[in-house]
Amino acid sequence: MAILGIDIGGSGIKGATVDVNTGELVSDRIRIPTPRPSKPKHVGSVVAEIVKRLNYQGIIGAGFPAVIKKGISYSAANVHKDWKGFNVEGLIHKATGCNAYVLNDADAAGLAEMRFGIGKEQSKGTVLFLTIGTGIGSAFFVNGQLMPNSELGHLKIRGKDAEHRASDAVRQIKDLSWKEWSKKFAEVLKTYEALFNPDLIILGGGISKKFDKYSKFIDIKTKIVPARLENLAGIIGAAMAAVENLE
Ligand code: BGC
């Protein structure tokens, strides 16, 4: 069964159809830069464009970078403030005519990584999946079960949001070396470790590919591994979630 998964991010909106039984992409992956400003109607047009280009009809799953409950966005950290309180599922339905299921972007990516990526080897215990990109996204799993909307990127560390200390955007904006950034990121990880004592931490997002460059500088007790599905996880997990929730 091929289902359209969409990953709405701070810099790009990506979509592809996914075989939800194998976790493989069935179509090309389309990426369109996130419009500026990233207001709902502009993002809705981009989603409609992806649907059109893929000539898709059917249910849609979408990951969105905010707290999402029953299709509504309850925060707007790295997107336009108009998203707060906005019905994201309703917008996608209006823009495309397709029924949509929307969940937090990191939760979507985590679901895919736990089923088809490195997490499938860790179905017991507590797993903390993190996406490090424009912000820091988190997905928390206990015995394979997702606890949604954990939002650990906004945990205050010495008075500042974790994602304002050590996201990949911070590394790029401040032009930090991997060693300098790792020091900041290790402080974030140590805080998570002290509070949640996970059995495994999986690092996703763009930096999962660069794991060799920084892992040697991060000394924490918990095992950390890079995600395997890299930047496809968000698309795959969104498609999986649509099937599980809409069919
Ligand atoms: C948002 C989260 C999101 C994360 C990664 C944070 O700023 O609050 O909802 O998962 O960025 O995109």
CSV table of C-alpha atoms and ligand atoms in Angstrom, one decimal:
chain,number,residue,atom,x,y,z
A,1,MET,CA,0.0,0.0,0.0
A,2,ALA,CA,1.6,3.3,-1.1
A,3,ILE,CA,0.7,6.3,1.1
A,4,LEU,CA,1.8,9.9,0.8
A,5,GLY,CA,4.0,11.0,3.7
A,6,ILE,CA,4.9,14.7,4.1
A,7,ASP,CA,7.5,16.2,6.3
A,8,ILE,CA,6.9,19.9,7.0
A,9,GLY,CA,10.1,21.5,8.3
A,10,GLY,CA,11.5,24.9,9.0
A,11,SER,CA,13.5,25.0,5.8
A,12,GLY,CA,11.9,22.4,3.4
A,13,ILE,CA,8.7,20.6,2.8
A,14,LYS,CA,9.4,17.0,1.6
A,15,GLY,CA,7.0,14.4,0.3
A,16,ALA,CA,7.0,10.9,-1.2
A,17,THR,CA,4.8,7.9,-1.4
A,18,VAL,CA,5.8,5.1,0.9
A,19,ASP,CA,5.2,1.4,1.1
A,20,VAL,CA,4.2,1.3,4.7
A,21,ASN,CA,4.8,-2.5,5.0
A,22,THR,CA,8.5,-2.2,4.1
A,23,GLY,CA,9.2,1.5,4.9
A,24,GLU,CA,10.6,2.0,1.4
A,25,LEU,CA,9.9,5.0,-0.8
A,26,VAL,CA,7.8,4.2,-3.9
A,27,SER,CA,8.0,7.5,-5.6
A,28,ASP,CA,10.7,10.2,-6.0
A,29,ARG,CA,11.2,12.4,-3.0
A,30,ILE,CA,10.0,15.9,-3.7
A,31,ARG,CA,11.5,18.8,-1.8
A,32,ILE,CA,10.2,22.4,-2.0
A,33,PRO,CA,11.7,25.1,0.2
A,34,THR,CA,9.4,26.2,3.0
A,35,PRO,CA,7.7,29.5,1.9
A,36,ARG,CA,8.7,32.7,3.7
A,37,PRO,CA,6.7,33.7,5.7
A,38,SER,CA,5.7,30.2,6.5
A,39,LYS,CA,2.0,31.1,7.0
A,40,PRO,CA,-0.6,28.3,6.8
A,41,LYS,CA,-2.1,29.2,3.4
A,42,HIS,CA,1.4,29.2,1.8
A,43,VAL,CA,2.3,25.9,3.3
A,44,GLY,CA,-1.0,24.5,2.2
A,45,SER,CA,-0.2,25.5,-1.4
A,46,VAL,CA,3.1,23.7,-1.2
A,47,VAL,CA,1.5,20.5,0.1
A,48,ALA,CA,-1.1,20.7,-2.8
A,49,GLU,CA,1.8,21.1,-5.2
A,50,ILE,CA,3.5,17.9,-3.9
A,51,VAL,CA,0.2,16.0,-4.2
A,52,LYS,CA,-0.3,17.3,-7.8
A,53,ARG,CA,3.3,16.5,-8.9
A,54,LEU,CA,2.9,12.9,-7.5
A,55,ASN,CA,-0.5,12.6,-9.1
A,56,TYR,CA,-1.7,11.3,-5.7
A,57,GLN,CA,-5.1,10.4,-4.4
A,58,GLY,CA,-5.6,8.8,-1.0
A,59,ILE,CA,-4.9,9.5,2.7
A,60,ILE,CA,-2.0,11.8,3.7
A,61,GLY,CA,0.2,11.6,6.7
A,62,ALA,CA,2.2,14.8,7.7
A,63,GLY,CA,4.7,15.6,10.3
A,64,PHE,CA,4.6,19.2,11.6
A,65,PRO,CA,7.2,20.9,13.9
A,66,ALA,CA,4.9,21.7,16.8
A,67,VAL,CA,2.8,20.1,19.5
A,68,ILE,CA,-0.1,18.4,17.7
A,69,LYS,CA,-3.3,17.1,19.2
A,70,LYS,CA,-6.2,16.0,17.2
A,71,GLY,CA,-4.8,17.7,14.1
A,72,ILE,CA,-4.4,21.1,15.8
A,73,SER,CA,-1.0,22.8,16.3
A,74,TYR,CA,-0.5,24.1,19.9
A,75,SER,CA,2.9,25.7,19.4
A,76,ALA,CA,4.9,27.5,16.8
A,77,ALA,CA,8.5,27.6,17.7
A,78,ASN,CA,10.2,27.6,14.3
A,79,VAL,CA,7.2,28.4,12.1
A,80,HIS,CA,5.0,31.4,11.6
A,81,LYS,CA,3.0,32.4,14.8
A,82,ASP,CA,-0.3,32.0,12.9
A,83,TRP,CA,0.1,28.2,13.3
A,84,LYS,CA,-0.7,28.4,17.0
A,85,GLY,CA,-4.2,26.9,17.5
A,86,PHE,CA,-4.5,26.1,13.8
A,87,ASN,CA,-6.1,23.0,12.4
A,88,VAL,CA,-3.3,21.5,10.2
A,89,GLU,CA,-5.3,18.5,9.2
A,90,GLY,CA,-8.2,20.7,8.1
A,91,LEU,CA,-5.8,22.9,6.0
A,92,ILE,CA,-4.3,19.9,4.2
A,93,HIS,CA,-7.8,18.5,3.5
A,94,LYS,CA,-8.9,21.9,2.1
A,95,ALA,CA,-5.8,22.3,0.0
A,96,THR,CA,-5.8,18.8,-1.4
A,97,GLY,CA,-9.2,17.2,-1.0
A,98,CYS,CA,-7.4,14.3,0.8
A,99,ASN,CA,-8.0,13.1,4.4
A,100,ALA,CA,-5.0,13.9,6.5
A,101,TYR,CA,-3.4,12.8,9.8
A,102,VAL,CA,-0.9,15.1,11.3
A,103,LEU,CA,1.5,14.5,14.1
A,104,ASN,CA,4.7,16.1,15.5
A,105,ASP,CA,7.6,15.8,13.1
A,106,ALA,CA,10.0,14.2,15.5
A,107,ASP,CA,7.4,11.7,16.6
A,108,ALA,CA,6.8,10.8,13.0
A,109,ALA,CA,10.5,10.3,12.3
A,110,GLY,CA,10.9,8.3,15.6
A,111,LEU,CA,8.1,6.0,14.7
A,112,ALA,CA,9.8,5.1,11.4
A,113,GLU,CA,13.2,4.7,13.0
A,114,MET,CA,11.8,2.4,15.6
A,115,ARG,CA,10.1,0.2,13.1
A,116,PHE,CA,12.4,0.2,10.1
A,117,GLY,CA,15.7,1.7,11.4
A,118,ILE,CA,18.2,1.2,14.2
A,119,GLY,CA,15.4,1.3,16.8
A,120,LYS,CA,14.0,-2.0,15.7
A,121,GLU,CA,16.8,-3.7,17.7
A,122,GLN,CA,15.6,-1.9,20.8
A,123,SER,CA,12.0,-2.8,21.3
A,124,LYS,CA,12.3,-3.0,25.1
A,125,GLY,CA,13.3,-0.3,27.5
A,126,THR,CA,13.4,3.5,27.1
A,127,VAL,CA,14.6,5.0,23.9
A,128,LEU,CA,15.0,8.7,23.3
A,129,PHE,CA,15.0,9.7,19.6
A,130,LEU,CA,16.2,13.2,18.8
A,131,THR,CA,16.2,15.1,15.6
A,132,ILE,CA,18.9,17.8,15.4
A,133,GLY,CA,18.1,20.4,12.7
A,134,THR,CA,16.6,23.9,12.8
A,135,GLY,CA,15.4,23.0,16.3
A,136,ILE,CA,15.8,19.9,18.5
A,137,GLY,CA,12.9,17.5,18.2
A,138,SER,CA,12.3,14.5,20.5
A,139,ALA,CA,10.3,11.3,20.5
A,140,PHE,CA,10.2,9.2,23.6
A,141,PHE,CA,9.5,5.4,23.4
A,142,VAL,CA,8.9,3.0,26.3
A,143,ASN,CA,8.9,-0.6,25.2
A,144,GLY,CA,8.3,0.5,21.6
A,145,GLN,CA,5.3,2.7,22.6
A,146,LEU,CA,5.5,6.4,21.7
A,147,MET,CA,4.8,9.0,24.3
A,148,PRO,CA,3.9,11.9,21.9
A,149,ASN,CA,4.7,15.6,22.0
A,150,SER,CA,7.6,15.4,24.4
A,151,GLU,CA,9.2,18.7,23.2
A,152,LEU,CA,12.6,18.2,24.9
A,153,GLY,CA,14.1,20.9,22.6
A,154,HIS,CA,12.4,23.4,24.8
A,155,LEU,CA,13.8,22.0,28.1
A,156,LYS,CA,15.5,24.9,29.8
A,157,ILE,CA,19.2,24.4,30.4
A,158,ARG,CA,20.9,27.2,32.4
A,159,GLY,CA,17.9,29.4,31.5
A,160,LYS,CA,17.9,28.8,27.8
A,161,ASP,CA,16.0,26.3,25.6
A,162,ALA,CA,18.1,23.3,24.7
A,163,GLU,CA,17.6,23.9,21.0
A,164,HIS,CA,18.9,27.5,21.3
A,165,ARG,CA,22.1,26.0,22.8
A,166,ALA,CA,22.8,23.1,20.5
A,167,SER,CA,20.6,22.7,17.4
A,168,ASP,CA,22.3,22.3,14.1
A,169,ALA,CA,21.1,25.8,13.1
A,170,VAL,CA,23.1,27.1,16.1
A,171,ARG,CA,26.2,25.3,14.9
A,172,GLN,CA,25.8,26.8,11.5
A,173,ILE,CA,24.9,30.3,12.5
A,174,LYS,CA,27.7,30.5,15.0
A,175,ASP,CA,30.1,28.7,12.7
A,176,LEU,CA,31.1,26.3,15.5
A,177,SER,CA,33.6,23.6,14.9
A,178,TRP,CA,32.3,20.0,15.6
A,179,LYS,CA,34.3,20.0,18.8
A,180,GLU,CA,32.8,23.3,20.0
A,181,TRP,CA,29.3,22.3,19.1
A,182,SER,CA,29.7,18.9,20.7
A,183,LYS,CA,30.5,20.5,24.0
A,184,LYS,CA,27.2,22.3,23.9
A,185,PHE,CA,25.3,19.3,22.7
A,186,ALA,CA,26.9,17.1,25.4
A,187,GLU,CA,25.5,19.4,28.0
A,188,VAL,CA,22.0,19.0,26.5
A,189,LEU,CA,22.4,15.2,26.4
A,190,LYS,CA,23.7,15.0,29.9
A,191,THR,CA,20.6,16.9,31.1
A,192,TYR,CA,18.3,14.5,29.3
A,193,GLU,CA,20.3,11.6,30.6
A,194,ALA,CA,20.0,12.8,34.2
A,195,LEU,CA,16.3,13.3,34.0
A,196,PHE,CA,15.1,10.3,31.9
A,197,ASN,CA,17.9,7.7,32.1
A,198,PRO,CA,17.1,6.2,28.7
A,199,ASP,CA,18.6,2.9,27.6
A,200,LEU,CA,19.5,4.3,24.2
A,201,ILE,CA,19.6,7.7,22.5
A,202,ILE,CA,19.2,7.8,18.7
A,203,LEU,CA,20.4,10.9,16.9
A,204,GLY,CA,18.4,11.8,13.7
A,205,GLY,CA,18.1,14.8,11.4
A,206,GLY,CA,20.8,16.0,9.1
A,207,ILE,CA,23.6,15.5,11.6
A,208,SER,CA,23.0,11.8,11.8
A,209,LYS,CA,25.2,11.5,8.7
A,210,LYS,CA,28.0,13.4,10.4
A,211,PHE,CA,28.1,11.1,13.5
A,212,ASP,CA,31.8,10.3,13.1
A,213,LYS,CA,32.7,14.0,13.3
A,214,TYR,CA,31.3,14.6,16.7
A,215,SER,CA,30.6,11.4,18.6
A,216,LYS,CA,34.2,11.2,19.8
A,217,PHE,CA,33.7,14.4,21.7
A,218,ILE,CA,30.5,13.4,23.5
A,219,ASP,CA,31.1,11.5,26.7
A,220,ILE,CA,27.9,10.4,28.3
A,221,LYS,CA,27.0,7.1,30.0
A,222,THR,CA,24.1,6.3,27.7
A,223,LYS,CA,24.7,4.5,24.4
A,224,ILE,CA,24.2,6.9,21.5
A,225,VAL,CA,23.8,5.8,17.9
A,226,PRO,CA,23.0,7.6,14.6
A,227,ALA,CA,19.6,7.1,13.0
A,228,ARG,CA,19.7,4.9,9.9
A,229,LEU,CA,16.8,6.3,7.8
A,230,GLU,CA,18.5,9.8,7.8
A,231,ASN,CA,16.2,12.5,6.4
A,232,LEU,CA,13.6,10.0,5.0
A,233,ALA,CA,12.4,9.0,8.5
A,234,GLY,CA,9.9,11.9,8.8
A,235,ILE,CA,8.2,11.0,5.5
A,236,ILE,CA,8.0,7.3,6.3
A,237,GLY,CA,6.7,7.8,9.8
A,238,ALA,CA,4.1,10.3,8.7
A,239,ALA,CA,2.8,7.8,6.1
A,240,MET,CA,2.8,5.0,8.8
A,241,ALA,CA,0.9,7.1,11.2
A,242,ALA,CA,-1.8,8.0,8.6
A,243,VAL,CA,-2.5,4.3,7.9
A,244,GLU,CA,-2.6,3.5,11.6
A,245,ASN,CA,-5.0,6.4,12.5
A,246,LEU,CA,-7.2,6.8,9.4
A,247,GLU,CA,-7.8,3.3,8.2
B,1,BGC,C1,9.4,22.2,17.9
B,1,BGC,C2,9.1,20.7,17.9
B,1,BGC,C3,9.8,20.1,16.8
B,1,BGC,C4,11.3,20.4,16.8
B,1,BGC,C5,12.0,19.8,15.5
B,1,BGC,C6,10.9,22.4,17.9
B,1,BGC,O1,11.2,23.8,17.9
B,1,BGC,O2,8.9,22.8,19.1
B,1,BGC,O3,7.7,20.5,17.9
B,1,BGC,O4,9.6,18.7,16.8
B,1,BGC,O5,11.5,21.8,16.8
B,1,BGC,O6,11.4,20.3,14.4
